Every structure is written in structure tokens, then in C-alpha cells.
PDB file of C-alpha atoms in Angstrom:
ATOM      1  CA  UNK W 543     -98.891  64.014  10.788  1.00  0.00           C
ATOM      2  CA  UNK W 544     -99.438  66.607  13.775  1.00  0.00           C
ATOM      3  CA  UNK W 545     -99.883  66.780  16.756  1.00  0.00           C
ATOM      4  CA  UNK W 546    -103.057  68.421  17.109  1.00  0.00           C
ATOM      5  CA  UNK W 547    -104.516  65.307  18.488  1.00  0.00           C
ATOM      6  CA  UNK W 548    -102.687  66.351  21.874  1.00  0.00           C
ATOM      7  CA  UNK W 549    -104.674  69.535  22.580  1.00  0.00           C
ATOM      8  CA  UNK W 550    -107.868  69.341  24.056  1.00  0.00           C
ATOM      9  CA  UNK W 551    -110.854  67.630  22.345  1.00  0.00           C
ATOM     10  CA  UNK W 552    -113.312  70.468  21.984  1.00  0.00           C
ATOM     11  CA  UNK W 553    -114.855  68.502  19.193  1.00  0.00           C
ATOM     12  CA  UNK W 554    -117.162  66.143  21.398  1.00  0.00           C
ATOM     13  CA  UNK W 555    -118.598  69.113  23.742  1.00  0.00           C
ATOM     14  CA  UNK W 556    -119.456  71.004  20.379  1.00  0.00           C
ATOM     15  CA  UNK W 557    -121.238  68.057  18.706  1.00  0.00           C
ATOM     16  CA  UNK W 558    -122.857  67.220  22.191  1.00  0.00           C
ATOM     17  CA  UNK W 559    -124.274  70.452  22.218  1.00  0.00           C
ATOM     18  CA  UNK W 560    -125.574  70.984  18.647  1.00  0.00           C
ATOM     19  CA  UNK W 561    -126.960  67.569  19.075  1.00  0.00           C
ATOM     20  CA  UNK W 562    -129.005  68.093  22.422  1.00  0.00           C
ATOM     21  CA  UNK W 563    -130.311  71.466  20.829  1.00  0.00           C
ATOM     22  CA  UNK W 564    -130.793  69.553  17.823  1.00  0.00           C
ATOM     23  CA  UNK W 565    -133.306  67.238  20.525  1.00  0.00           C
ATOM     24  CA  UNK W 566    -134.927  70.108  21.977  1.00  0.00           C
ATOM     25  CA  UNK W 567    -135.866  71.469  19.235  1.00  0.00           C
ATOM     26  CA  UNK W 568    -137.609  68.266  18.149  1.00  0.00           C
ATOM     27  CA  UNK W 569    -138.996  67.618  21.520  1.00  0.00           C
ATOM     28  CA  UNK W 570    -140.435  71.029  22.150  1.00  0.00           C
ATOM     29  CA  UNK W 571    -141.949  70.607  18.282  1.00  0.00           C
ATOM     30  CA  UNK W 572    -143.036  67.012  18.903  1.00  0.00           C
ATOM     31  CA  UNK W 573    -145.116  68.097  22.702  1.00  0.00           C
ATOM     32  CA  UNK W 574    -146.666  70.948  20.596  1.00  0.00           C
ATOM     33  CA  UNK W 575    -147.887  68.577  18.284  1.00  0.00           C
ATOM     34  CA  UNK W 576    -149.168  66.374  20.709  1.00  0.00           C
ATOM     35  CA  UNK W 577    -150.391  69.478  22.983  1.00  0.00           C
ATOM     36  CA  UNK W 578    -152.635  70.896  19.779  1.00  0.00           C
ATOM     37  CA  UNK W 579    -153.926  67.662  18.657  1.00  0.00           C
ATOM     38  CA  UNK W 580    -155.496  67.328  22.185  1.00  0.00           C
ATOM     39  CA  UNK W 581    -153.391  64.973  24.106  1.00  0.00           C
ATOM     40  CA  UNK W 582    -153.809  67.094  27.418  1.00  0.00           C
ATOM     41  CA  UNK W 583    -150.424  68.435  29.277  1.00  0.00           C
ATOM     42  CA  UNK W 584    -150.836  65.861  32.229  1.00  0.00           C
ATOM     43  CA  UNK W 585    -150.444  63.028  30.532  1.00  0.00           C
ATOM     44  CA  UNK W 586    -147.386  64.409  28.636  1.00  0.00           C
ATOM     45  CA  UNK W 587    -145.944  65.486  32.170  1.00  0.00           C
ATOM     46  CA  UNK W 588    -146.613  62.343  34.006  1.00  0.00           C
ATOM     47  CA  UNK W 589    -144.937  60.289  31.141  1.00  0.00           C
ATOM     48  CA  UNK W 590    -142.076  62.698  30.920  1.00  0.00           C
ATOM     49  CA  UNK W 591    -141.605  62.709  34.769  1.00  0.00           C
ATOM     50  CA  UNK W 592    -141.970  59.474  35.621  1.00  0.00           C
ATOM     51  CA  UNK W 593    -138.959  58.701  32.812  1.00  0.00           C
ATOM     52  CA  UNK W 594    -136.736  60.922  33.818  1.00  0.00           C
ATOM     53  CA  UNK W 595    -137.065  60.452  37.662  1.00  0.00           C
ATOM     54  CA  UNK W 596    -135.988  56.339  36.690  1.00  0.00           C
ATOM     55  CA  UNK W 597    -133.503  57.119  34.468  1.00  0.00           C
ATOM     56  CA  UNK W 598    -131.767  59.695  36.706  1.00  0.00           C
ATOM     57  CA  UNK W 599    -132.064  57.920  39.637  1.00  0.00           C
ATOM     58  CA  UNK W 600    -132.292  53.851  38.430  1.00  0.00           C
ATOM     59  CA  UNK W 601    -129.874  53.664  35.318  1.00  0.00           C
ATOM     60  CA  UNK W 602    -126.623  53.446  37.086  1.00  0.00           C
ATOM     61  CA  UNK W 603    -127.933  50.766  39.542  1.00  0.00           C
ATOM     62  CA  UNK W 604    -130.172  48.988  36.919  1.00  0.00           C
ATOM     63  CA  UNK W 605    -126.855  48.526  34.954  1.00  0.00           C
ATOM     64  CA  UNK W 606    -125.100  47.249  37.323  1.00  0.00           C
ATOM     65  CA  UNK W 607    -127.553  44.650  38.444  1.00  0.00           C
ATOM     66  CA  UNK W 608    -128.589  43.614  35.019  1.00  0.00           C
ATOM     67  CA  UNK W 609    -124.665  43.232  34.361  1.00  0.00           C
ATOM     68  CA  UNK W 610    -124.226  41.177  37.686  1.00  0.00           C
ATOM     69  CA  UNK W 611    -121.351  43.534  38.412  1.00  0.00           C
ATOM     70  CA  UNK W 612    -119.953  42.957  41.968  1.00  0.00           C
ATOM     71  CA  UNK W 613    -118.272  46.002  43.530  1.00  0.00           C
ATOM     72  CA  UNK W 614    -115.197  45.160  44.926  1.00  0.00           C
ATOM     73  CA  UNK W 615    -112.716  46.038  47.664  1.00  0.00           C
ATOM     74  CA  UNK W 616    -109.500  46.950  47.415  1.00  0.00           C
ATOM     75  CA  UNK W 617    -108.152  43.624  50.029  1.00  0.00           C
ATOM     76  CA  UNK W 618    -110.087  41.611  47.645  1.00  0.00           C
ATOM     77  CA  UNK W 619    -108.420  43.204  43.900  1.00  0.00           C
ATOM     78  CA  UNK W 620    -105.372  45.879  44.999  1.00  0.00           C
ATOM     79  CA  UNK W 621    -103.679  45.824  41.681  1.00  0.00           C
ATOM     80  CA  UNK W 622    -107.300  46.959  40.095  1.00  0.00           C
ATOM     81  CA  UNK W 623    -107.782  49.088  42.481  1.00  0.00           C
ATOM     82  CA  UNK W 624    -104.030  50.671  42.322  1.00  0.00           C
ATOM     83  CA  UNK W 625    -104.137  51.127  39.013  1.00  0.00           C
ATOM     84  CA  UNK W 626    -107.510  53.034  38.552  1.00  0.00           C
ATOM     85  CA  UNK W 627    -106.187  54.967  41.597  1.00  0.00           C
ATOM     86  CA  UNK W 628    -102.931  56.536  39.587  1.00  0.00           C
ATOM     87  CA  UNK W 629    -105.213  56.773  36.349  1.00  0.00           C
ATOM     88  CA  UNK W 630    -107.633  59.121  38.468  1.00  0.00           C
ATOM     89  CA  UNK W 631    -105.195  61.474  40.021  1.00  0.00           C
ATOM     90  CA  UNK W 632    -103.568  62.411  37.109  1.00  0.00           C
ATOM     91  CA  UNK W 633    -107.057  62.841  35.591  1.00  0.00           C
ATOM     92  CA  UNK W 634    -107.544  64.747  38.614  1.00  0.00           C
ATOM     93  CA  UNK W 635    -110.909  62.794  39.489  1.00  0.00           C
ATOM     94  CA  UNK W 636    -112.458  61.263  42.699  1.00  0.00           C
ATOM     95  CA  UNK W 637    -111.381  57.287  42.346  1.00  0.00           C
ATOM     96  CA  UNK W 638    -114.551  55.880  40.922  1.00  0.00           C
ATOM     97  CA  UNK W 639    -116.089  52.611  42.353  1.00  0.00           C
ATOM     98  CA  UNK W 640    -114.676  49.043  40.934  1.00  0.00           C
ATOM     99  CA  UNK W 641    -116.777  46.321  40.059  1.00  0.00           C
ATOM    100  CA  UNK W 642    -116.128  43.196  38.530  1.00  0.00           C
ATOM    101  CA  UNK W 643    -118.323  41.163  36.129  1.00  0.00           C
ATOM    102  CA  UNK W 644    -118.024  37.510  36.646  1.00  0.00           C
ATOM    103  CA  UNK W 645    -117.801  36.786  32.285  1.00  0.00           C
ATOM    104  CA  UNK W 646    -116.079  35.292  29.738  1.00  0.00           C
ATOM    105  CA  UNK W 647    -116.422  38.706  27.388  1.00  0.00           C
ATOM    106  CA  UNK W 648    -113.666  40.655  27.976  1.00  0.00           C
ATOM    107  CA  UNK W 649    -115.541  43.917  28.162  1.00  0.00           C
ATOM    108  CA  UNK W 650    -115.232  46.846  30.354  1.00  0.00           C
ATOM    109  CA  UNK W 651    -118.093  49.734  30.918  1.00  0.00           C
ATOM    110  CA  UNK W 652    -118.389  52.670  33.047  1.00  0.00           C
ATOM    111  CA  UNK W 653    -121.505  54.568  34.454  1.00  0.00           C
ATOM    112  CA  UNK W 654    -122.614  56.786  36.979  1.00  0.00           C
ATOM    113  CA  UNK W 655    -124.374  60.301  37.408  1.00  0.00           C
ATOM    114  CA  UNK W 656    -121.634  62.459  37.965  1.00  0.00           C
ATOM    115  CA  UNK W 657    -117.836  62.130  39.238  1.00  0.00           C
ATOM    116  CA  UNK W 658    -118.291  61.162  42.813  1.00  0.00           C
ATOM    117  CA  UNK W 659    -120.668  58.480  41.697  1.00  0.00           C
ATOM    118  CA  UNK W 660    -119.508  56.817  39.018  1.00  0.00           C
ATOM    119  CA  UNK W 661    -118.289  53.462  38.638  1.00  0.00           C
ATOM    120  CA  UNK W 662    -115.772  51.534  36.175  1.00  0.00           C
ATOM    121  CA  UNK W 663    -116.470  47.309  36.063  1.00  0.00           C
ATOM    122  CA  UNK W 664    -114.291  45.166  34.122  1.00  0.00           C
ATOM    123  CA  UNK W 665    -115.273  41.316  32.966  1.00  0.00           C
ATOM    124  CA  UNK W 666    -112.868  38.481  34.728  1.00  0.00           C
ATOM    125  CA  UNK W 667    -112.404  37.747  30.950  1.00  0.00           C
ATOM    126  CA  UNK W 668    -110.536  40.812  30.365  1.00  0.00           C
ATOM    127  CA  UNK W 669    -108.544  40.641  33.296  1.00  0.00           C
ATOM    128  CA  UNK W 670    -107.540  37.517  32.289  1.00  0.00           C
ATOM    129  CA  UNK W 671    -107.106  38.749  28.633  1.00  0.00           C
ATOM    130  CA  UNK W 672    -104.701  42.157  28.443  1.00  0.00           C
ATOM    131  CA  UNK W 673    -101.440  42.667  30.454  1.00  0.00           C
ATOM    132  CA  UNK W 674    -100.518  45.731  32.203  1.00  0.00           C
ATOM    133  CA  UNK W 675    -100.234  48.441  30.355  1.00  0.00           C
ATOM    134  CA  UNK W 676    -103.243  46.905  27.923  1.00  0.00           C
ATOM    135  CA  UNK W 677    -105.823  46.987  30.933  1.00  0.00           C
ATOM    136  CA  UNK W 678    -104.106  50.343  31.879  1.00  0.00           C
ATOM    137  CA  UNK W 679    -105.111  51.844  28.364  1.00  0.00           C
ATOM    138  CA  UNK W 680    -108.736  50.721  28.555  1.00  0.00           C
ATOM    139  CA  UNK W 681    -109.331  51.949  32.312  1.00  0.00           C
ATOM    140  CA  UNK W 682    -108.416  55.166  31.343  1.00  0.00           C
ATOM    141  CA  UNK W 683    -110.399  55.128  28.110  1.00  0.00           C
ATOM    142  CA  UNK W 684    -113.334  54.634  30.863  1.00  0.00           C
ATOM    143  CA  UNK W 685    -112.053  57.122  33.359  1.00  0.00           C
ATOM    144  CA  UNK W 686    -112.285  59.482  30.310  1.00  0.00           C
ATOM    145  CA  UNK W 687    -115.635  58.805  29.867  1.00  0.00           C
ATOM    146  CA  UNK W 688    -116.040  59.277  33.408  1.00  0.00           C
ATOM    147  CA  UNK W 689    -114.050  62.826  32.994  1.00  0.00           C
ATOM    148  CA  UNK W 690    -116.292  63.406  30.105  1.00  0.00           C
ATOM    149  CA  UNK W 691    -120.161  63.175  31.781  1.00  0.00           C
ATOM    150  CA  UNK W 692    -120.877  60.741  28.427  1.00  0.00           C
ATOM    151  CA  UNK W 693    -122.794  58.655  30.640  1.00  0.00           C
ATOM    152  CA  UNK W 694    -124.466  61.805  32.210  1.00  0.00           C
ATOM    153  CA  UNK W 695    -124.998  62.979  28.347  1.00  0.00           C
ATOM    154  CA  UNK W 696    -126.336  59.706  26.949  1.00  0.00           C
ATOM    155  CA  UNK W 697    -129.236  59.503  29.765  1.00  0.00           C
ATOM    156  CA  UNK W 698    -130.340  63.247  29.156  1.00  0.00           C
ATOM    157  CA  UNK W 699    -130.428  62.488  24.860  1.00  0.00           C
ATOM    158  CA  UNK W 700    -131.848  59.213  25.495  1.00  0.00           C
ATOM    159  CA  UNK W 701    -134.956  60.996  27.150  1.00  0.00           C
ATOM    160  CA  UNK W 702    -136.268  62.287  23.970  1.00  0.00           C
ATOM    161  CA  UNK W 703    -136.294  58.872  22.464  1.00  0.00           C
ATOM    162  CA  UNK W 704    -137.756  57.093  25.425  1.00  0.00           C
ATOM    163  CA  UNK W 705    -140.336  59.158  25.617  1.00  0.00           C
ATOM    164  CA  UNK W 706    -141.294  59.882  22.369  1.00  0.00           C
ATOM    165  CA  UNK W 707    -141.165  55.645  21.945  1.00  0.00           C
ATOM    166  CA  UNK W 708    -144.021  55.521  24.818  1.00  0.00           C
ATOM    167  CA  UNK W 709    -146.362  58.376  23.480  1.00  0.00           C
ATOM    168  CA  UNK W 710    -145.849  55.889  20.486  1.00  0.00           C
ATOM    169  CA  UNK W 711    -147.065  53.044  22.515  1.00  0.00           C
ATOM    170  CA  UNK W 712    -149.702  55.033  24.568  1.00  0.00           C
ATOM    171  CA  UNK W 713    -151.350  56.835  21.075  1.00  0.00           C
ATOM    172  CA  UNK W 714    -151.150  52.932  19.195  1.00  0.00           C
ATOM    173  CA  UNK W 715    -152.940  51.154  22.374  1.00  0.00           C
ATOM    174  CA  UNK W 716    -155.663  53.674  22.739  1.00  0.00           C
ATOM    175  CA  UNK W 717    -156.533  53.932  19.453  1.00  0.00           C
ATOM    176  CA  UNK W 718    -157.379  49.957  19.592  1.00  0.00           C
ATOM    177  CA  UNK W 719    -159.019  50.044  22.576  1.00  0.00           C
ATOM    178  CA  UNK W 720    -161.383  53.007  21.196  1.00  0.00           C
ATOM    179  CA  UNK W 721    -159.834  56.165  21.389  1.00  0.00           C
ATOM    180  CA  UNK W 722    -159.666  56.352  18.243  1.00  0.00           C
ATOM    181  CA  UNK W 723    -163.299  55.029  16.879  1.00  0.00           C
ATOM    182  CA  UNK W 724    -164.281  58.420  16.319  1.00  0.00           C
ATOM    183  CA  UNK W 725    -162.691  59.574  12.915  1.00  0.00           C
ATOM    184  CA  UNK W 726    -161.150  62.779  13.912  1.00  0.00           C
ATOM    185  CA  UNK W 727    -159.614  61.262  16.894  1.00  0.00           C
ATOM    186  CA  UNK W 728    -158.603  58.426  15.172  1.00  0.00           C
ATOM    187  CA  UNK W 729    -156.846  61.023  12.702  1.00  0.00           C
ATOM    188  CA  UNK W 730    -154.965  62.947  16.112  1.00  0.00           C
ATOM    189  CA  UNK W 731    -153.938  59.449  17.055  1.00  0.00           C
ATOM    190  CA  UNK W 732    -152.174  58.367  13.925  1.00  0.00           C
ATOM    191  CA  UNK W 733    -150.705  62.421  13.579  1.00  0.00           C
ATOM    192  CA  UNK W 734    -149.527  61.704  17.023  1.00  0.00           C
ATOM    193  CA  UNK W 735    -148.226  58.173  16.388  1.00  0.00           C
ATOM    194  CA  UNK W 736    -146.043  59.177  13.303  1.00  0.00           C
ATOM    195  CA  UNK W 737    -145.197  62.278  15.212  1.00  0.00           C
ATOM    196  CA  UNK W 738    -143.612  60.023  18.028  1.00  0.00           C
ATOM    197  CA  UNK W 739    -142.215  57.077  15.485  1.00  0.00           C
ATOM    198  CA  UNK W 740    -140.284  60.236  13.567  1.00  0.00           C
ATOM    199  CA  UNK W 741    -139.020  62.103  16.506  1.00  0.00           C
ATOM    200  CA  UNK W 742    -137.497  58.485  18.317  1.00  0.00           C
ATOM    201  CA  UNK W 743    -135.783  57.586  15.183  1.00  0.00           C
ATOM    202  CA  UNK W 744    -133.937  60.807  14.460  1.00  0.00           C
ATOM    203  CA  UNK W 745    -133.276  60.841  18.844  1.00  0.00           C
ATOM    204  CA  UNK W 746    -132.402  57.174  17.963  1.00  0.00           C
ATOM    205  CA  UNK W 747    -129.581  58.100  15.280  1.00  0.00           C
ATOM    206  CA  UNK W 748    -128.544  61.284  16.933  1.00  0.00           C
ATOM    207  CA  UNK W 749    -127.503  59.113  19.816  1.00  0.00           C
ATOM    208  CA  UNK W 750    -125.451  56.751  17.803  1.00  0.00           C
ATOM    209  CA  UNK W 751    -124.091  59.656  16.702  1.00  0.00           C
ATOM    210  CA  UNK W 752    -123.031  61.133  19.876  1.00  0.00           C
ATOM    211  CA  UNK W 753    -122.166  57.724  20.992  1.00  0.00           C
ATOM    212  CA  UNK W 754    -119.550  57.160  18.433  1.00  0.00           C
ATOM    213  CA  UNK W 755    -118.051  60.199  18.517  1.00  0.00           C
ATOM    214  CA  UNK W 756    -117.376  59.414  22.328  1.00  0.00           C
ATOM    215  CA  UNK W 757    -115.820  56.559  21.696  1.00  0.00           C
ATOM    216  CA  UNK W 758    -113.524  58.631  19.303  1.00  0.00           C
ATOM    217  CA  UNK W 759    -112.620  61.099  22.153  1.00  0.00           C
ATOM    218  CA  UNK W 760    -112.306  57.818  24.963  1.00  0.00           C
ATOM    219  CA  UNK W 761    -109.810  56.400  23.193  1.00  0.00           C
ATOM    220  CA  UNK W 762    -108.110  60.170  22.330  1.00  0.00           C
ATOM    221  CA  UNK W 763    -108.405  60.842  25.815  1.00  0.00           C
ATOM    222  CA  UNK W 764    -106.661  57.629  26.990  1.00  0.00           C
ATOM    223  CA  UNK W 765    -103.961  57.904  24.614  1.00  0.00           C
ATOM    224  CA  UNK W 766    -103.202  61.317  25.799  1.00  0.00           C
ATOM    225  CA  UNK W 767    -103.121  59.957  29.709  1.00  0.00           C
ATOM    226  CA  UNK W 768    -100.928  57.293  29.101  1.00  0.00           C
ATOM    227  CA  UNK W 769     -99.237  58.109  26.692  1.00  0.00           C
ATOM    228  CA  UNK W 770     -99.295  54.781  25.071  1.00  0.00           C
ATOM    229  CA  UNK W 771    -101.333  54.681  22.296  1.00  0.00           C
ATOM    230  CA  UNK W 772    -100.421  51.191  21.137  1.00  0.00           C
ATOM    231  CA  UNK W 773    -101.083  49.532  23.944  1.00  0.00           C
ATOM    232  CA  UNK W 774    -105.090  50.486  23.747  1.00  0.00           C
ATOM    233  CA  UNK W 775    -105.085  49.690  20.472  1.00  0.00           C
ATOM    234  CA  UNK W 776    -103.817  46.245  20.890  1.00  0.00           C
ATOM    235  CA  UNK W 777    -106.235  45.914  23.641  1.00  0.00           C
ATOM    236  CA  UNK W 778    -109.404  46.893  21.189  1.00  0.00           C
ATOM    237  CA  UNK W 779    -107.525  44.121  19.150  1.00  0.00           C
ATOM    238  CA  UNK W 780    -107.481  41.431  21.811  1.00  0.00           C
ATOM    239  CA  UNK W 781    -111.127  42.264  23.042  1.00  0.00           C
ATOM    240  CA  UNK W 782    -112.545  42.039  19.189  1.00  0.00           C
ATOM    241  CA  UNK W 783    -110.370  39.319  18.426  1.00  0.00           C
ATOM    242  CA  UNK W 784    -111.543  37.344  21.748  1.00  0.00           C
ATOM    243  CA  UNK W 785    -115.737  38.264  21.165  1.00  0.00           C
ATOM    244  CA  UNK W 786    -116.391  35.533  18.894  1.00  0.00           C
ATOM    245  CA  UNK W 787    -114.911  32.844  21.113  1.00  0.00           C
ATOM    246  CA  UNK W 788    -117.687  33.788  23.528  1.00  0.00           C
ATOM    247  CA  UNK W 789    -120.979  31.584  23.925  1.00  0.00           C
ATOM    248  CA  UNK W 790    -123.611  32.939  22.016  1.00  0.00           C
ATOM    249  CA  UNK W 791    -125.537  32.400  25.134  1.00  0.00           C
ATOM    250  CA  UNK W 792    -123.483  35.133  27.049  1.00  0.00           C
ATOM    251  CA  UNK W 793    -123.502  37.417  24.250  1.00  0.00           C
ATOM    252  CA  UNK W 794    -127.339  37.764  24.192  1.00  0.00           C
ATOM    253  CA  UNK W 795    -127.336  38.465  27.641  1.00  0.00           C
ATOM    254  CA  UNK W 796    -125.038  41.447  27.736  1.00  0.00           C
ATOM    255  CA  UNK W 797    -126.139  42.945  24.107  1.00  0.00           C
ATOM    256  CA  UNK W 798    -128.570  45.443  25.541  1.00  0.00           C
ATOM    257  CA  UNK W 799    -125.837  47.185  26.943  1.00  0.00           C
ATOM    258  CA  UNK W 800    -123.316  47.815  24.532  1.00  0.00           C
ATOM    259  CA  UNK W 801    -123.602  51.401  24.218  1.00  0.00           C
ATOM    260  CA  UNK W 802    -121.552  51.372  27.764  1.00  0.00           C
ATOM    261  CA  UNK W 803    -118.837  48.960  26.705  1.00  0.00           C
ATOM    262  CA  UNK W 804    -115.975  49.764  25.342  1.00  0.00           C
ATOM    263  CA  UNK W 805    -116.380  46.769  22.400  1.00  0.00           C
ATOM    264  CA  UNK W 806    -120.157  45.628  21.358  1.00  0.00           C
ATOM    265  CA  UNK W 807    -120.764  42.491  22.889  1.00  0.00           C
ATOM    266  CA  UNK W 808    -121.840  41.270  19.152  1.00  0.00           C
ATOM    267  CA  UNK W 809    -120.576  39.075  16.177  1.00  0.00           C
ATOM    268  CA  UNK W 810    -118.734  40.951  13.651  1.00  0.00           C
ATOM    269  CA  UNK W 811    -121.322  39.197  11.319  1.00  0.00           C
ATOM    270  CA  UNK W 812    -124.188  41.043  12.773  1.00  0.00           C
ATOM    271  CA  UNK W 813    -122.769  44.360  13.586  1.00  0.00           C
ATOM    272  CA  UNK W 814    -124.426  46.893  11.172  1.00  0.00           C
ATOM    273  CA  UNK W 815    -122.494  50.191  10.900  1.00  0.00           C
ATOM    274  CA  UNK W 816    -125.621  52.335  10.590  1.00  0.00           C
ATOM    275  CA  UNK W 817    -127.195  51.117  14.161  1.00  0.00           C
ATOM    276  CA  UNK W 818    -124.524  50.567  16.237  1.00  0.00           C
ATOM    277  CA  UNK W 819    -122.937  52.652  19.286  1.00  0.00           C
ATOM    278  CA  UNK W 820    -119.578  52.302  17.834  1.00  0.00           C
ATOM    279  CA  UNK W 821    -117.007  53.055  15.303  1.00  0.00           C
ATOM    280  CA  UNK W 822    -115.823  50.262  13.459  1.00  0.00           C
ATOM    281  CA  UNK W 823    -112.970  48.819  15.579  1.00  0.00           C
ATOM    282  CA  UNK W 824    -110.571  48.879  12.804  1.00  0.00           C
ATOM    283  CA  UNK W 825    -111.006  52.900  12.337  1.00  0.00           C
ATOM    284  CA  UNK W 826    -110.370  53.006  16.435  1.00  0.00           C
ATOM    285  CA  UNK W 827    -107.323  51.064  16.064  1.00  0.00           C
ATOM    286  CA  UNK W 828    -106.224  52.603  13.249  1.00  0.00           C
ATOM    287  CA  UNK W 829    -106.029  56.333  14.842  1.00  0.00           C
ATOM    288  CA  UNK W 830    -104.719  54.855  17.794  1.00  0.00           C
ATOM    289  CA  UNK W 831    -101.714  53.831  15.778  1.00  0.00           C
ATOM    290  CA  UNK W 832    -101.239  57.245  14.058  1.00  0.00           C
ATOM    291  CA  UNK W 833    -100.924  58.739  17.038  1.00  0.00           C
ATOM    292  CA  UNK W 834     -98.478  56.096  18.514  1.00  0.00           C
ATOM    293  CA  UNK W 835     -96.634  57.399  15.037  1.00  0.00           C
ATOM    294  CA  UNK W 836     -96.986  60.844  15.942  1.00  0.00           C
ATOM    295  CA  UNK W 837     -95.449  60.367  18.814  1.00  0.00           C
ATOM    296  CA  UNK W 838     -92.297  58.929  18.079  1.00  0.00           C
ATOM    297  CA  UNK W 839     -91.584  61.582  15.703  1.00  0.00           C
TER     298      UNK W 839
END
């Protein structure tokens, strides 16, 4: 095997930009649509504006709250702290924020607009889950996402789908409520609906698609800090291993944000490939372990 997995991963910025064109294209298609079939341009700016004013400004701190993620001090964790410390300055980043998530999931996520304001929480189950140089392997699979902007990319692709999902809604509501009693409106409304349904699924999949790759290029990214590839991959192992030992209780609660953690807070059993955020944990593991091969050669 080579070593091409050591140079730098110009894979993920390539696919990140063919797949935000990829949206643009759609969106600029889907608000001409909309635009000719006579939904007016100040509706389609208020609901576009009023999105991406939350989710720039709210999604970090929504997260966060929603997670019950505590930040924490460095007198009140210094080993946490330490360690994300020596994990940023080789990375050659500001030290992020640490927060802790009082839960039995050992799970870690990070998020944040840019560098300076990110932050990387861990669960008190994994904490209590990995040793050292396990919990050292996923912190800096999060400080590369950090290094990366995927949060920053995620919240600008998930703008198309948002918004096309509530031109959806809007278009469906006002043709009940009479819109759409006359029949040509009521043909513009169900243009506009399917025009909306088609352009949130393919934002929808393109998403997953960038998401996964990320995940890909996390791990890489860690490897490549650490220089223990094993280690991460026996932590992916522990974390997967450990998910199903977790009330199902919990587990609803922290679903809706799996597309920040590093393991989907779901059941094997109900984890369908086609939908979800992330690669199959085996593949992960399983590259993580070439490497670690690669390495020693």
C-alpha cells in the first residue's frame, strides 16, 4: 500500500466545491421557478433571510443547548483541556472551547462558525470509555473538522434544503387555505410544491454526501496528527460497540444531531446506509487500520 494517504486531502475541498455549485445551480433554478410562477421576490427573500440569519448566528448555540453541553474550565477538567491544547498547536489552531455532555453515549461533536469560535464537547460516557491515546485520536478527528470549516460547510449546504423544505410548507398550506382555489394558481402551487420537494431531496442527499466524505477526511486527518491510526480506530470500535448499551430513551434525545458526532447516536438495526451522515463504521475502521499498516512498513 502507499503512502499517499499522508499528503494533503485535496479530495474533500474538491467534492465540497462541486457539491455547493452543484446547490447553486439548483437553487438559482428552483427561485426562478418560483419567481415565474408568481411567488413574488419578497417572500422568497424574507424566507431566505430570516434562515440564514438563525442558522449563522443560532446553530452553534442551539446545539449546544439542545445537547446540554456545559463548557468547562480548565481548574474544573485540565487533562481535557491539556490535551486539546497540544492537539491544536500542532494543528496550528486557536484552542477551541470544551464542553462536556453529562451522557451515557460516548459521543463527541464539534461546532462553531469559524476557528476562533468553535467548540469540541465530549459525553462523560466517553471519557469514561477510551484511554489516552483513544480520546487523543477522536479530539483530533474533531479538531480536524474544526481545521476543516465542515461545520461552516454543512450550515451553508444545509440552506438550500431548509429553505426549499419551507417554500414546500408555505406553497402546501396556502393552497388549503385558498390560494390555490383558482385552477391556475392551484397549478403554480403544486409546480412550486414539487419544485421545492425535488430540490430538498437532492440538497438532502448531497449533504449526506458531503457529510460522509468528511468523516473520511476527520479520521485521515487525525491519523496523520497523531500518528496513531489504531488507536482511533479502536476508539470508533469502543464507541459503536458501547451505543447499544445506551437507553433507548437517551438515544432519541440526541438522534437529531448525529450529523455532528463522530458515531450516530442510533441502533445498528436502524441505521440505513442510504440516509445516514456516516460511513459505515466498519469501512472507517477498516482504512484506519491500513494506514496503521502503512505505517509500519
Amino acid at each position: 500500500m502507499s503512502n499517499t494517504w499522508r499528503k494533503r486531502d485535496t479530495g474533500i475541498t474538491i467534492r465540497i466545491i462541486a457539491c455547493l455549485s452543484i446547490l447553486a445551480l439548483l437553487y438559482i433554478i428552483f427561485i426562478t421557478v418560483l419567481a415565474y410562477l408568481g411567488l413574488g421576490y419578497l417572500p422568497i427573500i424574507l424566507i431566505s433571510s430570516v434562515f440564514i440569519l438563525s442558522q449563522w448566528y443560532f446553530s452553534d448555540k442551539i446545539v449546544l443547548w439542545s445537547t446540554r453541553a456545559k463548557i468547562v474550565t480548565k481548574d474544573q477538567n485540565p487533562n481535557l483541556h491539556t490535551l486539546v491544547e497540544q492537539i491544536a498547536l500542532v494543528n496550528g489552531l486557536p484552542k477551541p472551547k470544551i464542553a462536556v455532555v453529562n451522557s451515557n453515549i460516548p459521543n463527541a461533536f464539534a461546532t462553531g462558525k469559524g476557528h476562533r469560535s468553535s467548540v469540541v464537547a465530549v459525553t462523560t460516557g466517553l471519557l469514561n470509555l477510551l484511554d489516552h491515546d483513544e480520546l487523543e485520536g477522536v479530539l483530533a478527528h474533531e479538531l480536524t473538522h474544526i481545521k476543516n470549516r465542515d461545520v461552516l460547510v454543512i450550515t451553508l449546504a444545509s440552506l438550500f434544503s431548509t429553505i426549499a423544505w419551507q417554500v414546500m410548507q408555505f406553497s402546501f398550506f396556502g393552497s388549503m387555505y385558498g390560494v390555490g382555489r383558482d385552477r391556475n394558481n392551484g397549478g403554480a402551487m403544486l409546480i412550486i410544491i414539487a419544485v421545492s420537494f425535488i430540490t430538498w431531496i437532492v440538497s438532502f442527499l448531497i449533504i449526506r454526501a458531503i457529510s460522509r466524505y468528511r468523516e473520511y477526511s476527520a479520521d485521515r486527518g487525525a491519523a496523520q496528527l497523531t500518528q496513531k491510526p489504531k488507536s482511533l480506530a479502536n476508539a470508533l470500535l469502543k464507541i459503536s460497540g458501547n451505543m447499544d448499551r445506551v437507553s433507548a430513551r437517551e438515544v432519541r434525545h440526541f438522534e437529531g444531531y448525529n450529523a455532528f458526532f463522530i458515531i450516530p447516536a442510533i441502533s445498528k438495526e436502524s441505521l440505513f446506509n442510504l440516509f445516514s451522515t456516516h460511513p459505515p463504521v466498519e469501512k472507517r475502521i477498516q482504512k484506519l487500520l491500513d494506514m496503521e499498516k502503512s505505517m509500519e512498513r
